[in-house]
Amino acid sequence: MAEDGKVKTGSTYALQIDGDIKRWFEGLPLGNGVMGALLFGSSEKLILSLDRGDIWDRSGSPENTPGFSYANLIALRGKGDFKNIENIFDKPYNEPTPTKLPAGKLIFDLKVRDKGVFFLDMKRAEAVCNFADITLSAYIHASSGVGHVKTNAKDVEYRLQNPRFGRKNKWAEKWARLFRKSAIGRKLKDLRYAPPVKERDAIGDIEYSAFIQPISGNVCYGVGVACRRGEQTELTYYAAYGEFACVKRQLQEKTLTALEKGYDGSLASHLEWWRNYFEKSSVVLPDKYIENRYNMGNYLLGSASRKGGWPMPLQGLWTESGDKYLPPWKGDYHNDLNTQLIYSSYLKANRLEQGECLIDYLIALTSRAREFANSFFGAKGLCLPGVMDIDGYALGGWAMYSLSPTNQLWLCQILERHYAYTGDKALLENAVYPYIEESAEFICSLLRENSDGYYVLPISSSPEIHDNTPAAYLTPNSNYDLALIVYILQTVIRLGSILGKDSEKWNSYLDKLQPFSVTENGVLMLSRNEILQESHRHMSHCMSVYPLRLHKYFKEEDKRVIDATVEYTQALGHKYHVGYSLAWLANLQIVRRNGGKAYELLRAFWQYFCSVNSFHLNGDYTKQGISSLTYTPFTLEGNFCALDAVQESLLYSEDGCFILFPAIPAEWKNVSFKTLRGWGGVLVSAQLKNGELSFAEFTAENGVCFELEQNLENFDVSNPSAVTQNRKTALIQLKKGETLTLTNRLPNV
């Protein structure tokens, strides 16, 4: 962490770290949805590590491995041949490629030897480092994508450093193949490329330098830097990926054009983008630490995901900058939890552009999903691998999870909820419903009738229960698989009814699915003959509660199951939990309206499982004894799952039912939020004052009718004709573009 460990927030939109930052994953993050950077280090070695979303070595897909098919996996599982399962499906993940790659570094020596003060202004998306009277400032322009740096250090030295990959050598490659072990495939030196092409030139008074690194095939990537010295030194930098000539041209054109405009000259348009971004929504909480972490999470969202770019993989746009290792888990797309939780918060935060990045990506991969469904599963319809590269090709890994067919159905939920929270009928008809329908066709084609007359999958699992052992193959259907199958069938029926589609076929499958497996006390099991016995990082047995929301807390039997399951899971403790486990548990507590426990979990998550810059490090790295896992591999899903929990505690909005402040701690008497997005495309603002609802506003983007759990007897209503009071609830009907305002008349509110 920072050398003296002091972290200050001040404004809830700011982060200050006093002391040098020695580890990359604690640096100040910058990004514009295409390129990212981390600023850390000391005055003599201040590092700006660089990343770009599409810098991948795509070679070596294990899909070409003989026997790499679902039919073979089933057959080998039937014979108990786990050795061959490992060789065919798991070991390919240990090969160096495919993998995401780091871009490189800019390293500065500011010629002073003082401790630093690092400051990030989220609303400006600008990082500032102060060393005595020497200052260095940096931002990545929100729309041009070029990085800007300026410093008043007179004799500043800088260098551009490319990643230190291995060099092409047939004997080294032969020995690497013979002796490769699981950890070796994650080292930079095991990626063997031709040396980078380096440039250094003076263009007038401008210093220009660049490197272009060949990868596999005919593609390469590079980083270019332009510098002008004067009263202050200014630099611009840019990373590009593609064919050599294109990369070479982009690097020079982008950096020189941006340098001509200058740091200050480009700043106004950059600030305008971020001002508009943060005006989309906001929350005000009594706990300013959690409010700051919430704002930081939304800053990361805006920095790492933009429409037109690539969706966030495990580390977003902050791939490890080290000189030795590749990013944790190859920086890939894990679709058995990570991708889905990373994109769990954007809708209610009213930041649609950030989520449309993933929506567009999934739709664009439709042909690839059809191809994989056919080539691996021998089925029609759509399915993407559970663990995949940027182009949607399987990477291998623990077969029962990395190649589980039901992960595709969880991806479908992202599209379904995007429609539910926007009410975009054209998107539903042209993209969402066709995608979900083909995914439903895919999973139904795999179902087989068991001896009890229920439809089940040939093999079943529950991520990532029992790790990579024979016990991981659970009795079909696991509650995880079952929840997703029930979800996709209910969804295709419901959305189909909006479009006038016949549902008979889907109902025939739904009617022959077994009930959820629960104990006599109502606790959700892993499968019909196994219950979770100890804490586990993945809450996969709770899928039907959150995030799928199949169990409804207002239904008496569902309430019994939810309460029993959450209490049982919580009672198992946190010994084998990672950070996202606490964030997921917080969401489960919010479902049952236990805001006090939810925020206890959220505070523990951010304090003990997250870096000073809020990055989720998975382990209890501060060694508080909460979890036995104390490692520090950085991934982002926990951050956004925690954001979703905050928003869910402030606004419940599902299937035409709205509840304001459903699960906040009892001691919170003054809370507010502005323009969170609700079901049907309703933008909601509300304020709690002295423990009572004082104000609420609803603006409909579409014609909508919903039920608000609130007695409006003491409220002034801006449009009484839009409201029908029914005891403790109010039925509200709004036209497109209409706003309804509720103002409490009671004194002291």
XYZ file of C-alpha atoms in Angstrom:
749
model
C 0.000 0.000 0.000
C 1.044 3.632 0.111
C 4.344 3.916 2.008
C 2.906 5.528 5.139
C -0.513 3.952 4.687
C -2.450 7.206 4.809
C -5.459 7.388 2.535
C -7.721 10.429 2.510
C -10.922 11.037 0.651
C -12.026 14.572 1.569
C -14.696 15.013 -1.076
C -16.653 11.851 -1.779
C -15.495 12.298 -5.388
C -11.795 12.358 -4.522
C -9.036 10.008 -3.442
C -5.789 11.088 -1.800
C -2.920 8.752 -0.960
C -0.099 10.168 1.154
C 3.199 8.481 0.487
C 4.768 6.653 -2.434
C 2.692 3.909 -4.058
C 4.856 0.842 -4.501
C 2.411 -1.637 -6.051
C 0.736 -1.248 -9.417
C -2.695 -2.403 -8.243
C -2.827 0.489 -5.772
C -2.151 3.157 -8.398
C -4.480 5.940 -9.523
C -6.606 4.579 -12.404
C -7.350 6.543 -15.577
C -9.278 5.443 -18.651
C -11.629 6.350 -21.470
C -13.182 2.984 -22.345
C -10.482 2.149 -24.899
C -7.182 2.876 -23.172
C -6.367 2.747 -19.472
C -3.454 3.720 -17.251
C -2.303 3.401 -13.642
C -0.145 6.064 -11.996
C 2.067 4.910 -9.111
C 5.629 4.871 -7.836
C 7.966 7.506 -6.416
C 9.580 10.773 -7.533
C 12.606 8.948 -8.942
C 10.553 6.237 -10.613
C 7.041 7.436 -11.309
C 5.282 4.880 -13.489
C 2.346 5.284 -15.819
C 1.438 1.729 -16.820
C -0.628 1.475 -19.977
C -3.360 -0.831 -21.216
C -5.724 -1.086 -24.151
C -8.794 -3.336 -24.308
C -8.105 -5.117 -27.596
C -4.414 -5.951 -27.127
C -4.644 -9.731 -27.201
C -2.599 -12.582 -28.547
C -5.475 -14.599 -30.005
C -3.423 -17.595 -31.161
C -3.615 -21.154 -29.848
C -7.315 -21.681 -29.186
C -7.892 -25.062 -27.484
C -11.020 -25.551 -29.602
C -8.705 -27.271 -32.097
C -7.626 -29.876 -29.526
C -8.702 -33.436 -30.555
C -11.672 -34.570 -28.473
C -12.635 -31.038 -27.432
C -16.411 -31.582 -27.452
C -19.339 -31.829 -25.054
C -20.095 -35.372 -26.170
C -16.557 -36.432 -25.304
C -16.715 -34.653 -21.947
C -19.914 -36.566 -21.116
C -18.384 -39.844 -22.246
C -15.174 -39.363 -20.258
C -17.175 -38.342 -17.192
C -19.256 -41.502 -17.579
C -16.109 -43.651 -17.615
C -14.553 -41.748 -14.731
C -11.603 -40.834 -16.950
C -10.744 -37.564 -15.230
C -7.128 -37.683 -16.409
C -8.180 -37.273 -20.026
C -10.734 -34.623 -19.071
C -7.871 -32.642 -17.555
C -5.570 -33.178 -20.554
C -8.148 -32.176 -23.160
C -10.146 -29.439 -21.467
C -8.120 -28.044 -18.571
C -4.440 -28.096 -19.536
C -4.872 -25.869 -22.601
C -5.670 -23.001 -20.214
C -2.096 -23.270 -18.906
C -0.641 -22.510 -22.319
C 0.558 -18.914 -22.695
C -2.018 -18.025 -25.348
C -4.665 -16.856 -25.992
C -4.180 -14.049 -23.465
C -4.621 -10.343 -22.906
C -1.341 -8.416 -22.986
C -0.021 -5.385 -21.107
C 0.747 -2.389 -23.316
C 3.858 -0.931 -21.724
C 5.014 1.819 -19.383
C 6.068 5.435 -19.245
C 8.638 5.888 -16.472
C 9.560 9.341 -15.151
C 12.413 10.620 -12.995
C 11.303 14.025 -11.677
C 14.779 14.788 -10.256
C 13.504 15.281 -6.718
C 13.667 12.890 -3.799
C 10.582 13.624 -1.740
C 7.636 11.502 -0.708
C 4.612 11.947 -2.899
C 1.010 12.899 -2.393
C -1.186 11.208 -5.017
C -4.605 12.725 -5.713
C -7.418 11.565 -7.988
C -10.312 13.895 -8.797
C -13.059 11.581 -10.048
C -15.229 14.333 -11.483
C -12.282 15.621 -13.536
C -10.886 12.116 -14.198
C -7.494 13.649 -13.533
C -4.600 12.396 -11.418
C -2.111 14.720 -9.741
C 1.144 13.796 -7.972
C 2.909 16.312 -5.737
C 6.519 15.962 -4.618
C 7.396 19.110 -2.626
C 7.106 21.899 -5.224
C 7.141 19.490 -8.194
C 3.800 18.440 -9.681
C 2.844 15.967 -12.373
C -0.736 15.855 -13.699
C -2.319 13.321 -16.045
C -5.590 12.395 -17.715
C -6.755 10.283 -20.643
C -9.035 12.379 -22.807
C -12.611 11.160 -22.522
C -13.311 11.159 -26.259
C -10.040 11.459 -28.215
C -8.502 8.616 -26.224
C -5.067 10.249 -26.053
C -3.238 10.440 -22.731
C -1.947 13.809 -21.540
C 0.790 14.496 -18.977
C 2.279 17.770 -17.798
C 4.882 18.569 -15.143
C 6.770 21.616 -13.890
C 9.888 19.493 -13.294
C 12.583 21.282 -15.314
C 14.942 18.398 -15.924
C 12.439 15.559 -16.016
C 13.650 12.392 -17.651
C 11.289 9.822 -19.092
C 11.489 6.586 -21.023
C 9.031 4.376 -22.821
C 9.381 0.726 -21.825
C 7.897 -2.158 -23.783
C 6.867 -5.413 -22.030
C 9.757 -7.835 -21.740
C 8.487 -10.807 -23.698
C 10.652 -13.778 -24.626
C 12.360 -13.931 -27.992
C 11.684 -16.388 -30.777
C 13.915 -19.442 -30.336
C 12.861 -22.888 -31.524
C 14.868 -24.706 -28.828
C 13.440 -22.562 -26.022
C 9.938 -23.145 -27.353
C 10.543 -26.906 -27.491
C 11.752 -27.070 -23.879
C 8.896 -24.828 -22.714
C 6.351 -27.235 -24.220
C 8.019 -30.231 -22.596
C 8.246 -28.772 -19.096
C 5.341 -26.377 -18.947
C 3.465 -26.429 -15.652
C 0.307 -24.643 -14.615
C 2.067 -21.463 -13.482
C 4.535 -21.137 -16.374
C 1.949 -20.121 -18.945
C 1.381 -16.884 -17.088
C 4.861 -15.446 -17.565
C 5.710 -12.761 -20.104
C 8.909 -14.525 -21.126
C 6.937 -17.547 -22.331
C 5.384 -15.410 -25.049
C 8.039 -15.436 -27.747
C 7.859 -12.620 -30.265
C 10.154 -10.837 -32.654
C 11.825 -7.789 -31.045
C 9.768 -4.576 -31.084
C 10.452 -1.986 -33.748
C 11.575 1.184 -31.960
C 11.518 4.765 -33.183
C 13.099 7.889 -31.804
C 12.927 11.171 -33.694
C 12.902 14.942 -33.332
C 10.065 16.665 -35.179
C 10.823 20.351 -34.816
C 10.884 21.004 -31.076
C 9.000 17.781 -30.374
C 10.626 14.589 -29.105
C 8.869 11.538 -30.506
C 9.428 7.927 -29.490
C 7.501 4.725 -30.060
C 7.712 0.970 -30.101
C 5.679 -1.438 -32.208
C 5.521 -5.023 -30.947
C 4.723 -7.828 -33.417
C 2.419 -10.454 -31.922
C 1.021 -13.466 -33.747
C -0.152 -13.507 -37.333
C 0.035 -10.133 -39.087
C -0.977 -7.998 -36.128
C 0.973 -5.903 -33.701
C 0.465 -3.209 -31.154
C 2.440 -0.188 -30.126
C 2.728 2.864 -27.920
C 3.801 6.301 -29.089
C 4.885 9.310 -27.009
C 5.330 12.939 -28.078
C 7.010 15.457 -25.761
C 7.561 19.223 -25.803
C 9.730 20.958 -23.225
C 9.390 24.558 -22.057
C 8.256 26.324 -18.901
C 6.534 23.028 -18.271
C 7.039 19.697 -19.982
C 4.054 18.184 -21.765
C 3.671 14.654 -23.111
C 0.968 12.860 -25.022
C 0.769 9.094 -25.430
C -1.401 6.631 -27.295
C -1.638 2.846 -27.702
C -2.846 1.230 -30.938
C -3.518 -2.323 -32.156
C -3.728 -3.671 -35.718
C -1.539 -4.002 -38.802
C 1.937 -2.485 -38.656
C 1.427 0.424 -41.066
C -1.863 1.413 -39.439
C -0.411 1.271 -35.919
C 2.635 3.303 -36.962
C 0.466 6.009 -38.533
C -2.015 6.193 -35.632
C 0.657 6.523 -32.977
C 2.291 9.501 -34.612
C -0.863 11.270 -35.784
C -2.721 10.914 -32.493
C 0.112 12.010 -30.223
C 1.300 14.932 -32.348
C -2.210 16.304 -32.917
C -3.010 16.113 -29.218
C 0.296 17.706 -28.228
C -0.372 20.614 -30.566
C -3.662 21.267 -28.796
C -1.997 20.850 -25.425
C -2.928 19.635 -21.966
C -4.970 22.684 -21.029
C -6.394 23.164 -24.516
C -7.879 19.650 -24.516
C -9.051 19.682 -20.914
C -12.364 21.540 -21.343
C -13.977 18.943 -23.631
C -12.648 16.151 -21.404
C -14.231 17.740 -18.326
C -17.516 18.265 -20.155
C -17.817 14.537 -20.887
C -17.209 13.640 -17.231
C -19.559 16.341 -15.975
C -22.354 14.872 -18.102
C -21.444 11.391 -16.930
C -21.689 12.116 -13.219
C -24.933 14.053 -13.688
C -26.628 10.819 -14.803
C -27.245 9.865 -11.163
C -25.929 10.288 -7.640
C -26.439 9.085 -4.063
C -25.930 10.836 -0.712
C -25.340 8.499 2.233
C -24.712 9.107 5.946
C -21.649 6.872 5.654
C -19.266 9.042 3.630
C -16.681 6.266 3.293
C -19.180 4.014 1.519
C -20.450 6.970 -0.532
C -16.869 7.579 -1.668
C -16.384 3.911 -2.595
C -19.683 3.986 -4.481
C -18.577 7.047 -6.448
C -15.209 5.440 -7.111
C -16.958 2.385 -8.534
C -18.953 4.527 -10.936
C -15.743 6.324 -11.876
C -14.192 2.950 -12.757
C -17.295 2.091 -14.793
C -17.040 5.297 -16.835
C -13.297 4.841 -17.257
C -13.362 1.248 -18.468
C -16.586 0.769 -20.460
C -17.904 2.871 -23.342
C -20.262 2.168 -26.206
C -18.106 1.403 -29.239
C -15.316 -0.128 -27.156
C -14.677 -3.598 -25.786
C -16.509 -4.696 -22.626
C -14.543 -5.044 -19.426
C -12.757 -8.356 -18.903
C -11.486 -9.396 -15.466
C -9.196 -6.399 -14.887
C -10.965 -3.878 -17.087
C -8.406 -1.530 -18.674
C -5.811 -2.015 -15.955
C -3.915 -5.133 -16.979
C -0.964 -5.931 -14.747
C 1.991 -3.721 -15.566
C 4.677 -5.930 -14.060
C 7.797 -7.019 -15.919
C 7.324 -10.728 -15.214
C 3.730 -11.956 -15.263
C 0.701 -11.933 -17.490
C -2.530 -10.633 -15.948
C -4.330 -12.892 -13.440
C -6.416 -15.539 -15.232
C -5.113 -14.151 -18.555
C -7.323 -11.055 -18.192
C -10.037 -13.043 -19.948
C -13.837 -13.091 -19.984
C -15.159 -15.383 -17.242
C -18.873 -15.896 -17.906
C -19.650 -18.028 -14.859
C -19.832 -14.908 -12.662
C -17.309 -12.192 -13.497
C -18.718 -10.740 -16.710
C -22.250 -10.758 -15.349
C -21.434 -9.108 -12.012
C -19.184 -6.515 -13.674
C -22.255 -5.391 -15.608
C -24.732 -5.694 -12.737
C -24.851 -2.037 -11.613
C -24.940 0.137 -14.737
C -28.713 0.026 -15.315
C -29.909 1.348 -11.970
C -27.028 3.865 -12.046
C -28.613 5.187 -15.279
C -25.394 4.787 -17.223
C -26.758 3.014 -20.269
C -23.825 3.746 -22.568
C -21.521 1.751 -20.314
C -23.792 -1.315 -20.503
C -24.492 -0.952 -24.212
C -20.819 -1.716 -24.708
C -21.533 -5.289 -23.579
C -24.970 -5.499 -25.223
C -23.477 -4.591 -28.613
C -20.603 -7.025 -28.055
C -22.897 -9.976 -27.306
C -25.074 -9.242 -30.341
C -21.971 -8.920 -32.528
C -20.820 -12.358 -31.315
C -24.094 -14.046 -32.354
C -22.480 -15.894 -35.285
C -19.604 -17.030 -33.078
C -22.100 -18.219 -30.431
C -23.993 -20.247 -33.060
C -20.749 -21.717 -34.297
C -19.654 -22.745 -30.794
C -23.062 -24.208 -29.938
C -22.756 -26.376 -33.035
C -19.038 -27.246 -32.961
C -18.715 -27.996 -29.233
C -22.220 -29.027 -28.140
C -23.534 -30.334 -31.452
C -26.606 -28.162 -30.903
C -28.532 -25.391 -32.587
C -28.976 -21.981 -31.021
C -26.517 -19.739 -29.195
C -23.838 -20.440 -26.627
C -20.609 -18.659 -25.778
C -17.889 -20.415 -23.769
C -17.890 -19.920 -20.016
C -14.247 -18.820 -20.218
C -13.301 -17.126 -23.470
C -10.993 -14.750 -25.288
C -11.996 -11.392 -26.714
C -13.360 -12.991 -29.912
C -15.539 -15.519 -28.083
C -13.285 -18.585 -28.444
C -12.965 -21.063 -25.586
C -9.835 -20.930 -23.454
C -10.399 -24.184 -21.584
C -10.018 -24.500 -17.829
C -11.966 -26.569 -15.329
C -14.316 -28.199 -17.786
C -17.473 -28.423 -15.712
C -17.477 -24.625 -15.279
C -15.529 -23.172 -18.190
C -17.708 -25.109 -20.631
C -20.990 -25.205 -18.751
C -23.900 -24.559 -21.140
C -25.966 -22.631 -18.579
C -23.506 -19.721 -18.272
C -24.932 -18.530 -21.583
C -28.317 -18.106 -19.914
C -26.818 -15.774 -17.303
C -25.458 -13.643 -20.153
C -29.016 -13.481 -21.475
C -30.122 -11.833 -18.243
C -28.003 -8.788 -19.077
C -29.949 -8.289 -22.318
C -33.315 -8.998 -20.689
C -32.760 -6.509 -17.870
C -31.524 -3.886 -20.319
C -34.899 -4.090 -22.010
C -36.757 -4.201 -18.676
C -35.059 -1.014 -17.482
C -35.314 0.914 -20.747
C -38.613 -0.310 -22.211
C -36.985 -0.175 -25.653
C -39.499 -2.194 -27.698
C -37.416 -2.009 -30.898
C -34.400 -3.441 -29.061
C -36.598 -6.208 -27.672
C -37.994 -7.178 -31.050
C -34.820 -6.853 -33.117
C -32.127 -8.057 -30.740
C -33.074 -9.117 -27.203
C -35.883 -11.577 -27.931
C -34.157 -13.316 -30.897
C -30.993 -13.746 -28.811
C -32.890 -15.134 -25.814
C -35.062 -17.368 -27.992
C -32.032 -18.973 -29.659
C -30.371 -19.428 -26.262
C -33.512 -21.144 -24.964
C -33.557 -23.408 -28.029
C -29.946 -24.284 -27.332
C -30.397 -25.311 -23.706
C -33.623 -27.205 -24.378
C -31.863 -29.284 -27.041
C -29.468 -30.563 -24.370
C -32.140 -31.617 -21.870
C -32.940 -35.288 -21.406
C -35.729 -36.961 -19.429
C -34.495 -38.766 -16.301
C -36.024 -41.759 -14.544
C -38.327 -39.474 -12.535
C -39.721 -37.895 -15.705
C -37.905 -34.563 -15.261
C -35.801 -32.803 -17.861
C -32.147 -32.687 -16.807
C -28.773 -31.930 -18.357
C -26.401 -34.837 -19.092
C -23.877 -33.419 -16.591
C -24.314 -30.670 -14.051
C -22.214 -28.472 -11.769
C -22.374 -25.407 -9.541
C -19.515 -22.931 -10.030
C -16.999 -23.381 -8.578
C -18.001 -26.005 -6.005
C -15.373 -28.745 -5.362
C -12.932 -26.993 -7.697
C -11.451 -29.294 -10.351
C -12.258 -32.642 -8.734
C -14.599 -35.524 -9.628
C -16.971 -34.310 -6.892
C -17.589 -31.156 -8.949
C -19.922 -33.160 -11.196
C -23.162 -32.832 -9.232
C -26.363 -34.807 -9.606
C -28.336 -33.100 -12.413
C -29.797 -30.621 -12.150
C -27.818 -28.519 -9.694
C -29.802 -25.606 -8.302
C -27.477 -23.321 -10.275
C -28.277 -24.996 -13.587
C -31.949 -25.382 -12.714
C -32.336 -21.716 -11.755
C -30.890 -20.572 -15.072
C -33.024 -23.009 -17.101
C -36.184 -21.897 -15.256
C -35.132 -18.276 -15.752
C -34.596 -18.547 -19.515
C -37.891 -20.381 -20.058
C -39.909 -17.938 -17.965
C -38.206 -15.065 -19.760
C -38.760 -16.309 -23.302
C -42.430 -16.892 -22.428
C -42.870 -13.451 -20.854
C -41.057 -11.506 -23.565
C -42.700 -13.594 -26.265
C -46.142 -12.655 -24.937
C -45.261 -8.962 -25.418
C -44.492 -9.708 -29.071
C -47.450 -12.047 -29.587
C -45.359 -15.236 -29.733
C -46.749 -18.678 -28.928
C -45.410 -20.152 -25.670
C -46.697 -23.730 -25.815
C -43.302 -25.247 -26.612
C -41.554 -23.431 -23.764
C -44.266 -24.288 -21.261
C -43.884 -27.967 -22.130
C -40.253 -27.808 -20.979
C -40.997 -25.648 -17.958
C -43.667 -28.071 -16.755
C -41.184 -30.961 -16.666
C -38.443 -29.325 -14.613
C -37.910 -30.567 -11.081
C -38.615 -28.227 -8.133
C -35.660 -26.493 -6.509
C -33.810 -28.742 -4.100
C -34.258 -27.516 -0.517
C -33.775 -29.032 2.918
C -36.715 -29.607 5.231
C -35.810 -26.250 6.790
C -36.059 -24.499 3.433
C -32.340 -24.085 2.687
C -31.414 -24.160 -0.993
C -29.080 -27.071 -1.674
C -26.325 -27.515 -4.253
C -28.271 -30.374 -5.816
C -30.950 -32.807 -4.720
C -28.485 -34.883 -2.672
C -25.921 -32.338 -1.478
C -25.941 -29.170 0.621
C -23.138 -26.631 0.969
C -21.078 -27.744 3.974
C -18.611 -24.873 4.312
C -18.233 -21.318 3.071
C -17.504 -20.999 -0.626
C -16.559 -18.022 -2.766
C -19.341 -18.512 -5.329
C -22.946 -18.199 -4.118
C -24.075 -20.345 -7.045
C -26.676 -22.246 -5.005
C -28.410 -18.881 -4.342
C -28.830 -17.927 -8.007
C -32.616 -18.159 -7.786
C -32.623 -15.502 -5.033
C -30.035 -13.127 -6.499
C -29.318 -12.240 -9.238
C -32.139 -14.116 -11.022
C -34.807 -13.024 -8.498
C -36.982 -16.095 -9.152
C -37.840 -16.359 -5.477
C -39.955 -13.378 -4.399
C -39.740 -12.141 -0.829
C -43.390 -11.091 -0.763
C -44.484 -14.732 -1.332
C -44.706 -16.613 1.964
C -43.049 -19.875 0.841
C -40.343 -18.013 -1.083
C -39.722 -15.811 1.973
C -39.157 -18.928 4.071
C -36.626 -20.256 1.526
C -34.833 -16.919 1.195
C -34.544 -16.354 4.951
C -33.416 -19.915 5.648
C -30.876 -19.946 2.809
C -29.310 -16.571 3.597
C -29.121 -17.303 7.335
C -27.553 -20.723 6.671
C -25.057 -19.352 4.148
C -24.106 -16.473 6.447
C -23.673 -18.864 9.384
C -21.043 -20.848 7.450
C -18.716 -17.880 7.931
C -16.208 -16.298 5.571
C -13.215 -18.672 5.788
C -13.194 -19.473 2.062
C -14.735 -16.256 0.788
C -13.180 -13.746 -1.565
C -14.279 -10.125 -1.769
C -17.108 -10.580 -4.233
C -18.597 -13.206 -1.898
C -19.267 -10.470 0.666
C -20.773 -8.185 -1.984
C -23.037 -11.007 -3.174
C -24.036 -11.808 0.411
C -24.877 -8.124 0.885
C -27.283 -8.349 -2.051
C -28.860 -11.457 -0.535
C -29.359 -9.611 2.758
C -30.944 -6.706 0.876
C -33.450 -9.078 -0.740
C -34.674 -9.874 2.779
C -34.639 -6.166 3.777
C -31.703 -6.514 6.203
C -29.903 -3.267 5.435
C -27.874 -3.282 8.643
C -26.195 -6.601 7.842
C -25.819 -5.688 4.164
C -23.839 -2.551 4.928
C -21.739 -4.374 7.506
C -20.715 -6.734 4.692
C -20.144 -3.893 2.209
C -17.899 -2.016 4.630
C -15.864 -5.190 5.258
C -15.614 -5.740 1.498
C -14.231 -2.275 0.751
C -12.003 -2.036 3.814
C -10.402 -5.465 3.826
C -10.712 -6.951 0.331
C -10.075 -3.828 -1.740
C -6.938 -1.840 -2.389
C -6.562 1.801 -1.350
C -7.732 2.746 -4.860
C -10.818 0.499 -4.394
C -9.649 -2.322 -6.726
C -11.103 -5.656 -5.594
C -8.095 -7.847 -4.723
C -10.118 -11.003 -3.994
C -8.299 -11.934 -0.779
C -8.384 -10.535 2.755
C -5.025 -8.985 1.927
C -4.996 -6.832 5.074
C -5.059 -10.126 7.015
C -7.909 -9.245 9.347
C -8.762 -12.918 9.794
C -12.045 -12.616 7.929
C -10.989 -15.059 5.209
C -8.195 -17.610 5.009
C -7.462 -16.319 1.495
C -5.008 -13.416 1.716
C -3.710 -13.192 -1.864
C -4.068 -10.125 -4.127
C -5.181 -11.026 -7.675
C -7.111 -8.016 -8.952
C -10.524 -8.464 -10.615
C -13.450 -6.060 -10.925
C -16.653 -8.057 -10.422
C -16.769 -7.454 -6.667
C -16.691 -3.690 -7.153
C -19.790 -3.617 -9.315
C -21.663 -6.234 -7.306
C -21.141 -3.941 -4.288
C -22.439 -0.946 -6.280
C -25.517 -2.946 -7.183
C -26.084 -3.673 -3.488
C -26.003 0.028 -2.602
C -28.514 0.825 -5.336
C -30.776 -2.107 -4.478
C -30.872 -0.900 -0.867
C -32.128 2.510 -2.031
C -34.597 1.474 -4.726
C -36.420 -1.790 -5.280
C -37.783 -1.877 -8.801
C -38.938 -5.180 -10.270
C -41.864 -6.221 -12.475
C -43.923 -3.086 -11.926
C -43.334 -2.832 -8.156
C -41.306 0.049 -6.653
C -40.132 0.463 -3.036
C -38.136 3.484 -1.878
C -35.321 2.839 0.631
C -36.249 -0.854 1.102
C -33.098 -1.990 2.945
C -31.055 0.760 4.572
C -29.615 0.540 8.107
C -32.120 1.520 10.817
C -29.878 4.344 12.034
C -29.819 6.032 8.625
C -32.350 8.861 8.911
C -31.151 11.160 6.114
C -30.460 9.591 2.726
C -31.145 10.627 -0.851
C -30.565 9.641 -4.443
C -31.034 11.345 -7.776
C -32.258 9.801 -11.046
C -31.596 6.152 -10.399
C -33.162 4.127 -13.196
C -36.097 1.876 -12.416
C -38.147 -0.777 -14.168
C -39.880 0.324 -17.376
C -37.552 3.270 -17.956
C -38.661 5.311 -14.918
C -36.076 7.735 -13.511
C -36.481 8.051 -9.751
C -35.216 10.613 -7.239
C -36.042 10.454 -3.537
C -35.059 11.895 -0.164
C -35.392 10.475 3.321
C -35.357 13.158 6.044
C -35.498 12.457 9.760
C -36.423 8.891 8.940
C -39.444 9.802 6.783
C -39.860 10.036 3.039
C -39.843 13.768 2.355
C -39.710 13.883 -1.438
C -39.915 11.604 -4.472
C -39.996 12.209 -8.197
C -40.742 9.810 -11.038
C -40.112 10.627 -14.705
C -41.347 8.142 -17.312
C -39.351 7.632 -20.490
C -42.213 5.453 -21.764
C -45.874 5.127 -20.966
C -45.812 3.027 -17.804
C -47.951 1.763 -14.928
C -46.397 0.653 -11.653
C -47.210 0.097 -7.997
C -45.416 2.155 -5.330
C -45.279 0.693 -1.824
C -46.082 3.942 -0.038
C -49.111 5.550 1.636
C -49.459 9.025 0.093
C -52.030 10.377 2.555
C -49.670 13.109 3.802
C -48.171 14.002 0.422
C -48.840 16.756 -2.048
C -49.116 15.053 -5.440
C -48.241 17.062 -8.534
C -50.667 15.119 -10.735
C -53.413 13.459 -8.628
C -55.100 11.938 -11.681
C -52.035 9.730 -12.211
C -52.332 8.140 -8.748
C -54.771 5.659 -7.228
C -54.208 4.980 -3.525
C -54.784 1.392 -2.321
C -54.155 1.212 1.437
C -50.353 0.974 1.780
C -49.636 1.113 -1.942
C -50.287 3.566 -4.738
C -50.926 2.671 -8.369
C -49.181 5.200 -10.607
C -49.810 5.576 -14.329
C -47.600 7.950 -16.302
C -47.486 8.963 -19.939
C -44.252 9.123 -21.882
C -42.250 12.134 -20.699
C -44.537 12.791 -17.707
C -43.129 13.579 -14.241
C -44.868 12.916 -10.943
C -43.638 14.708 -7.803
C -44.526 13.716 -4.225
C -43.840 16.164 -1.363
C -44.433 15.303 2.288
C -46.600 17.865 4.153
C -45.699 16.685 7.656
C -43.673 19.091 9.833
C -39.943 18.303 10.329
C -39.894 16.279 7.129
